[in-house]
CSV table of C-alpha atoms in Angstrom, one decimal:
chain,number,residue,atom,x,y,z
A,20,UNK,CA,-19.0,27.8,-31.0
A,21,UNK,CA,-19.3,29.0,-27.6
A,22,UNK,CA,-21.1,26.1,-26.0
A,23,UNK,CA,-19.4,24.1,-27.9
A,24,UNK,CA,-16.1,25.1,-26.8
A,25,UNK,CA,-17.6,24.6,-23.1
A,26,UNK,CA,-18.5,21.1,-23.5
A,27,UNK,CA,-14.9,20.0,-24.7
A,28,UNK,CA,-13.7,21.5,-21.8
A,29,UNK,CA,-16.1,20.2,-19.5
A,30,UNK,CA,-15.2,16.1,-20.9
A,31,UNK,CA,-11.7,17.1,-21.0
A,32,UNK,CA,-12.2,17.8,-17.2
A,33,UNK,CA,-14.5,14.7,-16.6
A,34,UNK,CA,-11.7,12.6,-17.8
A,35,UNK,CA,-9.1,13.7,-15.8
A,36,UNK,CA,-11.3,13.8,-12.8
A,37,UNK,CA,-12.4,9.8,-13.8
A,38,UNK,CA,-8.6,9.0,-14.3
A,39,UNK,CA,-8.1,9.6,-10.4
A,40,UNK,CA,-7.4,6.1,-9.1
A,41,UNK,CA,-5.1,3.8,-8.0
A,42,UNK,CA,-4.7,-0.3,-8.8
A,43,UNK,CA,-2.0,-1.7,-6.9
A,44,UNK,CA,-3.0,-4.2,-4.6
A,45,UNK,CA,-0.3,-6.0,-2.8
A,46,UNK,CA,-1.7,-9.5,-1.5
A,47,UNK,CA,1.8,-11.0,0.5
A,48,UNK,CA,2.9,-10.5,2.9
A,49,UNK,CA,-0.7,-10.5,4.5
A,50,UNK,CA,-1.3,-9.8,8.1
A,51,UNK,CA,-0.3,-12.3,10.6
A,52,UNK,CA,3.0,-13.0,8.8
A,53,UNK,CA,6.7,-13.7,10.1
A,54,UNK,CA,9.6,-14.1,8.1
A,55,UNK,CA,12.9,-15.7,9.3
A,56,UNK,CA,15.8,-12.6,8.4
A,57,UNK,CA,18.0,-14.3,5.9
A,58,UNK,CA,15.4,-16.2,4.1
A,59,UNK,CA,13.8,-15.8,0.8
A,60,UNK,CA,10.5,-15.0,0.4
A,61,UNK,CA,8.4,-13.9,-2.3
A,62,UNK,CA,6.4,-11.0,-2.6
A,63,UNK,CA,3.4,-10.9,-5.0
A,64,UNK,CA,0.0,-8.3,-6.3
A,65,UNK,CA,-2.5,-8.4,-8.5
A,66,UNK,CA,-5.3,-5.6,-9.5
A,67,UNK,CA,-7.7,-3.9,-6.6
A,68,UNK,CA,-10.5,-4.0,-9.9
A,69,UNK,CA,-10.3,-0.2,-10.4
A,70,UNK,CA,-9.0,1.5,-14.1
A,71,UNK,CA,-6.6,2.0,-15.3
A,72,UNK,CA,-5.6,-1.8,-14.9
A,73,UNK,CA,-2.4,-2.6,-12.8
A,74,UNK,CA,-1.0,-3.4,-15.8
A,75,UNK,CA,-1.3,-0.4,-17.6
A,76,UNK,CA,-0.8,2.1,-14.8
A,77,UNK,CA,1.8,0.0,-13.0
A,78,UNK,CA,4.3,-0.2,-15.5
A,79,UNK,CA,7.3,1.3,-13.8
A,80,UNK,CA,7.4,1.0,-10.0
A,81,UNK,CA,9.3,0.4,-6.8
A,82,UNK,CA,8.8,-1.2,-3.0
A,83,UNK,CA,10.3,-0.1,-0.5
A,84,UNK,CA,11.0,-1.5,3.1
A,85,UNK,CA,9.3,0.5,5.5
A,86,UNK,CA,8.7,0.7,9.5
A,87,UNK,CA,7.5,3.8,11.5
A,88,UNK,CA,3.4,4.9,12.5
A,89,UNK,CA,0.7,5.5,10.4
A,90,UNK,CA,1.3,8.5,9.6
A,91,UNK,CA,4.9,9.2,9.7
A,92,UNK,CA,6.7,6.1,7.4
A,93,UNK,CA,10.2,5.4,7.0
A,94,UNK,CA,12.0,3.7,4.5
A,95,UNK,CA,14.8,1.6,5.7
A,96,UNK,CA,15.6,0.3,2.6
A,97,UNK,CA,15.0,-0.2,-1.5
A,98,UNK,CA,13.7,-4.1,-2.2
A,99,UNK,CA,13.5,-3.3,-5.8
A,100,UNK,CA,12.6,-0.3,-8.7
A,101,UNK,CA,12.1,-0.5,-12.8
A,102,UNK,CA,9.1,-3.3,-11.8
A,103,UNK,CA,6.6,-3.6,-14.8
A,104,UNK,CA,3.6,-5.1,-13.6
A,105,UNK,CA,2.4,-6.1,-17.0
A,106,UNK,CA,5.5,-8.3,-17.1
A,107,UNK,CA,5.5,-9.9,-13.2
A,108,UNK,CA,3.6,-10.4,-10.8
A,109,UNK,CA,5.8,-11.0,-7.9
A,110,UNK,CA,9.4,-10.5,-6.6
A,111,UNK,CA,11.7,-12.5,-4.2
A,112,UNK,CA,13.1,-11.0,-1.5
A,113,UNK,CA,15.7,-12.2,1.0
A,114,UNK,CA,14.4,-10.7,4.8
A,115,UNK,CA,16.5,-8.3,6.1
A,116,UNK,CA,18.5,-8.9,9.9
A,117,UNK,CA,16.5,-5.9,11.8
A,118,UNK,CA,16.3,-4.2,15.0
A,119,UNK,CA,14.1,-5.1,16.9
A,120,UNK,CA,13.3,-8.2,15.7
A,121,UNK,CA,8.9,-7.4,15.8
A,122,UNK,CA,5.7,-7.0,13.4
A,123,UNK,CA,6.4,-3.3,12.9
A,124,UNK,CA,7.8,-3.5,9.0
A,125,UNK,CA,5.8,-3.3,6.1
A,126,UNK,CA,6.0,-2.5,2.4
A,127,UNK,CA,5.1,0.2,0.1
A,128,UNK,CA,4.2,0.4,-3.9
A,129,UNK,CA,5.1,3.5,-5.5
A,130,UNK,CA,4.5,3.7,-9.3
A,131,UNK,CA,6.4,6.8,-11.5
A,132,UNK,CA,2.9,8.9,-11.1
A,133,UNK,CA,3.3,9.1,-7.2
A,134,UNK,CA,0.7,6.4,-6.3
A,135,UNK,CA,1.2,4.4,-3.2
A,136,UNK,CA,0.1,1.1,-1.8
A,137,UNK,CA,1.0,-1.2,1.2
A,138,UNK,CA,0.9,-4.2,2.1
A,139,UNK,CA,0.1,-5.1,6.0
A,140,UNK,CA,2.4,-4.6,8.8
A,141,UNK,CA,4.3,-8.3,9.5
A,142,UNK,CA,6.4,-9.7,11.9
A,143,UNK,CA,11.1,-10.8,11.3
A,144,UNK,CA,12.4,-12.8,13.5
A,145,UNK,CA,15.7,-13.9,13.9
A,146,UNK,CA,15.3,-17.5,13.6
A,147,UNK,CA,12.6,-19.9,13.1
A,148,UNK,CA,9.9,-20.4,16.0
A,149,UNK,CA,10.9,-17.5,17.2
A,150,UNK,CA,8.5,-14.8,19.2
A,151,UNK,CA,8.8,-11.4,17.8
A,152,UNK,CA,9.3,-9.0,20.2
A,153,UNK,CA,6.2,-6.7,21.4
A,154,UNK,CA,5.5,-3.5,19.7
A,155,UNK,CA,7.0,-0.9,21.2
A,156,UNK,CA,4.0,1.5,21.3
A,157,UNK,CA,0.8,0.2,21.4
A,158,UNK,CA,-1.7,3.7,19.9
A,159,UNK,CA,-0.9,5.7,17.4
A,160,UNK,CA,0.7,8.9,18.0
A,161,UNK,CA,-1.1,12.1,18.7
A,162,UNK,CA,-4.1,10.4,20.6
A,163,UNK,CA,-4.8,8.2,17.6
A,164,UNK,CA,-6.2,4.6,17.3
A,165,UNK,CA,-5.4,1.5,19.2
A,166,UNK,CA,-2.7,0.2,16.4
A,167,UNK,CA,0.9,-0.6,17.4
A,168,UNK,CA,3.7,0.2,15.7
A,169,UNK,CA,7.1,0.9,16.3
A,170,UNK,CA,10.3,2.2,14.7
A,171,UNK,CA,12.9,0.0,13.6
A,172,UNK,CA,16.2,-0.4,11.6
A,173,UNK,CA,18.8,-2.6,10.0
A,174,UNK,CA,21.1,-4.4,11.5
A,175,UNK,CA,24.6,-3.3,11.4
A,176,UNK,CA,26.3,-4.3,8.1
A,177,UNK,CA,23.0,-6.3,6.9
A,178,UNK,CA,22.8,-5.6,3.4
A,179,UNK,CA,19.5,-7.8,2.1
A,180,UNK,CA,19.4,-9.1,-1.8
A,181,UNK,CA,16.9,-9.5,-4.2
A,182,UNK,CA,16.1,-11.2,-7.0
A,183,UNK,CA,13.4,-10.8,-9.6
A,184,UNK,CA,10.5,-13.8,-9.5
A,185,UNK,CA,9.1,-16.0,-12.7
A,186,UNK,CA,6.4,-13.6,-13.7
A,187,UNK,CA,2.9,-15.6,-12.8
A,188,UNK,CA,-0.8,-14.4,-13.1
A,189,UNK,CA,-1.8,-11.7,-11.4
A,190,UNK,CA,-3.2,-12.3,-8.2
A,191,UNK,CA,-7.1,-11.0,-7.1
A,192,UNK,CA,-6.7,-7.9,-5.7
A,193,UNK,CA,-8.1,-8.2,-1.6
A,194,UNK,CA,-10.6,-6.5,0.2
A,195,UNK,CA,-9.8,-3.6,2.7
A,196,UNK,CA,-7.0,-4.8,5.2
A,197,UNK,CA,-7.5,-6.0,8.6
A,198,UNK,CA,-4.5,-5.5,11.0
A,199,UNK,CA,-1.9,-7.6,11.5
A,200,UNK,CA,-1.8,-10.3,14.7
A,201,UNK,CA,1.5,-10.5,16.3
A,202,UNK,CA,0.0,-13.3,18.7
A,203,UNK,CA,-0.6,-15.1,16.0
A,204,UNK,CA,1.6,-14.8,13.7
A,205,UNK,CA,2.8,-18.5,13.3
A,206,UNK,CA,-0.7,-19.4,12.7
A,207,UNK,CA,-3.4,-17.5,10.6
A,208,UNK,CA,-3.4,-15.0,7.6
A,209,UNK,CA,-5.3,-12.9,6.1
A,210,UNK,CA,-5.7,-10.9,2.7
A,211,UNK,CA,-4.3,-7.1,2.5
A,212,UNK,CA,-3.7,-4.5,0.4
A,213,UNK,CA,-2.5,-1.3,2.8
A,214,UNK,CA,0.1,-1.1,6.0
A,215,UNK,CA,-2.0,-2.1,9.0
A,216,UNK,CA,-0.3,-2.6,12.6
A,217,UNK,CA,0.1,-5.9,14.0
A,218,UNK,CA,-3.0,-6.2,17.6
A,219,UNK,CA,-2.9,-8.1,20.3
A,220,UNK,CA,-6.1,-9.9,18.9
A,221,UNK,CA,-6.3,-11.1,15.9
A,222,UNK,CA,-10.0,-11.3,16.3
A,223,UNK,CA,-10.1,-7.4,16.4
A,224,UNK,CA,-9.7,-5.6,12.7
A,225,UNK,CA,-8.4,-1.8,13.1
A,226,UNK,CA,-7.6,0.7,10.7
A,227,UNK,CA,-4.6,-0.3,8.9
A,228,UNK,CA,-1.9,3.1,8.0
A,229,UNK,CA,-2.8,2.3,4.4
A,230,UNK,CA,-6.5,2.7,5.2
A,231,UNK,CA,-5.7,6.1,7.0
A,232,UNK,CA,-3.4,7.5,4.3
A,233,UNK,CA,-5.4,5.8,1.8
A,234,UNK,CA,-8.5,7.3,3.2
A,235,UNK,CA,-6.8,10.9,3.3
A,236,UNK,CA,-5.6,10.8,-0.5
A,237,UNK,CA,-9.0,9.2,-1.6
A,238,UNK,CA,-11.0,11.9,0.1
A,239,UNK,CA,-8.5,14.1,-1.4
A,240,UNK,CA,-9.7,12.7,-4.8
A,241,UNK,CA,-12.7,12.6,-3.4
A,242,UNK,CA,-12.8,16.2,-3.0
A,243,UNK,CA,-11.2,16.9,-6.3
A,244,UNK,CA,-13.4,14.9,-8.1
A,245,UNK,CA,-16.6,16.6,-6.5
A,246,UNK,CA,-14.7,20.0,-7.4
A,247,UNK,CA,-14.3,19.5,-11.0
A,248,UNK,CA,-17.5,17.5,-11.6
A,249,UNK,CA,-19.5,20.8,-10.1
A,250,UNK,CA,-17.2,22.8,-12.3
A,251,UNK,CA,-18.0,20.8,-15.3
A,252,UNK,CA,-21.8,21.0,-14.5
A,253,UNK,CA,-21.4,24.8,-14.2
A,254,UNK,CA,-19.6,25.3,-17.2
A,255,UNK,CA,-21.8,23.3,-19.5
A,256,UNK,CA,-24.3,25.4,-18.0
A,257,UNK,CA,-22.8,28.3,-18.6
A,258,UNK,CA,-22.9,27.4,-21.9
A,259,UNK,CA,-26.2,26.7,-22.6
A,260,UNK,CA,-26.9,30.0,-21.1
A,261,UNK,CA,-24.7,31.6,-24.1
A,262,UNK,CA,-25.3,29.6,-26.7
C-alpha cells in the first residue's frame, strides 16, 4: 500500500511538472514592421507546437500595448481581454498616436494562468513613408546586450479602438525571434514570437526581451521540472525500498 501510495504521488507530480508550458505564439506584427498611427491593422497567432494546444490553454486572454527595455515593460495601454483562442485567431487594432514616434512598442499575450508572450518590437509613425525616429538607447540597461529600446507613451488625448477580427485558421507558430530592423522597416519582415528590439542591421539577429524573459521563466521551469522529476525518482525509490 505503501509503494503504491508513492507511485500516485510520483505521476501526480510528473504531470504537473509535464503541464509546464506555454503555446502562444504571436506571428504579426513581426520584426521590421511600421504601422501608420490611426490605421487599422490586424493582429494574428497561431500555436508554438507545444501542449496544451493554444486552443485549449488560451482560452481566456489579453494583449496589451507595451514599450520599455527587456527587462522592465510597461503597458501603455489594453488592445483587448476575454480573447478565446479556440474561437479567433486574430484581432484588428487601430495604431495608437505615440510619443516618440520609433520601433520601441511591442505586444504582450497574457492568458488567465499568468502565461506571457510577445510579439517583436515594431516601428509607428505618424504618417505614411515616414522615418521612425532612432531608438533612444541603443544597449540594454545594466551593461546588457546591444538591443535598443526606448520608453514611450501616448499621445495626449489618443484613445486607440479595437475591433474583434473574422476568426481564421490558426497561423504556424514561428521559430525563435530575431530583432527587429528599424532601417528597414519599410522593407523586409520576418517571423516572431517574443519582444525583440528593433538594430541598426537587420542582417544582425540579437536576443529579443521575449527570449530573455522567456529564457528566465523557462529555465525557471526548467529548474522546476528537474526538481520534481528527481523528487519523483526518489520517491518511487523510496518506495521500492519499503515495499
Amino acid at each position: 500500500m505503501v509503494f503504491k501510495s508513492f507511485i500516485t504521488t510520483s505521476a501526480a507530480v510528473m504531470a504537473f511538472v509535464s503541464g509546464i508550458a506555454a503555446t502562444m505564439a504571436p506571428n504579426y506584427p513581426q520584426p521590421g514592421t511600421v504601422w501608420t498611427a490611426g490605421k487599422e491593422y490586424t493582429l494574428t497567432w497561431g500555436d508554438d507546437g507545444s501542449s496544451p494546444n493554444v486552443t485549449e490553454g488560451w482560452t481566456n486572454f489579453k494583449i496589451d500595448f507595451m514599450t520599455g527595455d527587456n527587462m522592465n515593460m510597461i503597458p501603455l495601454t489594453n488592445v483587448a481581454s476575454g480573447l478565446d483562442a479556440s474561437k479567433v485567431s486574430s484581432y484588428t487594432w487601430t495604431a495608437p498616436q505615440v510619443d516618440p514616434y520609433s520601433a520601441i512598442y511591442f505586444l504582450q499575450y497574457t492568458n488567465d494562468k499568468g502565461e506571457t508572450a510577445w510579439t517583436t518590437r515594431f516601428a509607428i509613425v505618424a504618417q505614411d513613408g515616414a522615418t521612425p525616429a532612432p531608438e533612444p538607447e541603443k544597449t540594454q540597461p545594466n551593461g546588457g546586450e546591444a538591443i535598443p529600446w526606448g520608453v514611450g507613451k501616448l499621445a495626449s488625448g489618443d484613445a486607440a479602438a479595437s475591433s474583434p477580427a473574422a476568426s481564421s485558421p490558426a497561423v504556424s507558430s514561428s521559430p525563435a525571434p530575431e530583432s527587429s530592423s528599424a532601417a528597414a522597416a519599410s522593407s523586409s519582415e520576418s517571423a516572431s514570437a517574443s519582444p525583440a528590439a528593433s538594430e541598426e542591421s537587420s542582417a544582425s539577429p540579437a536576443t529579443s526581451a521575449a527570449d530573455k524573459k522567456k529564457d528566465t521563466e523557462e529555465g525557471a521551469a526548467g529548474s522546476i521540472r528537474a526538481s520534481m522529476g528527481a523528487m519523483a525518482i526518489g520517491l518511487v525509490a523510496a518506495g521500492y525500498a519499503l515495499a
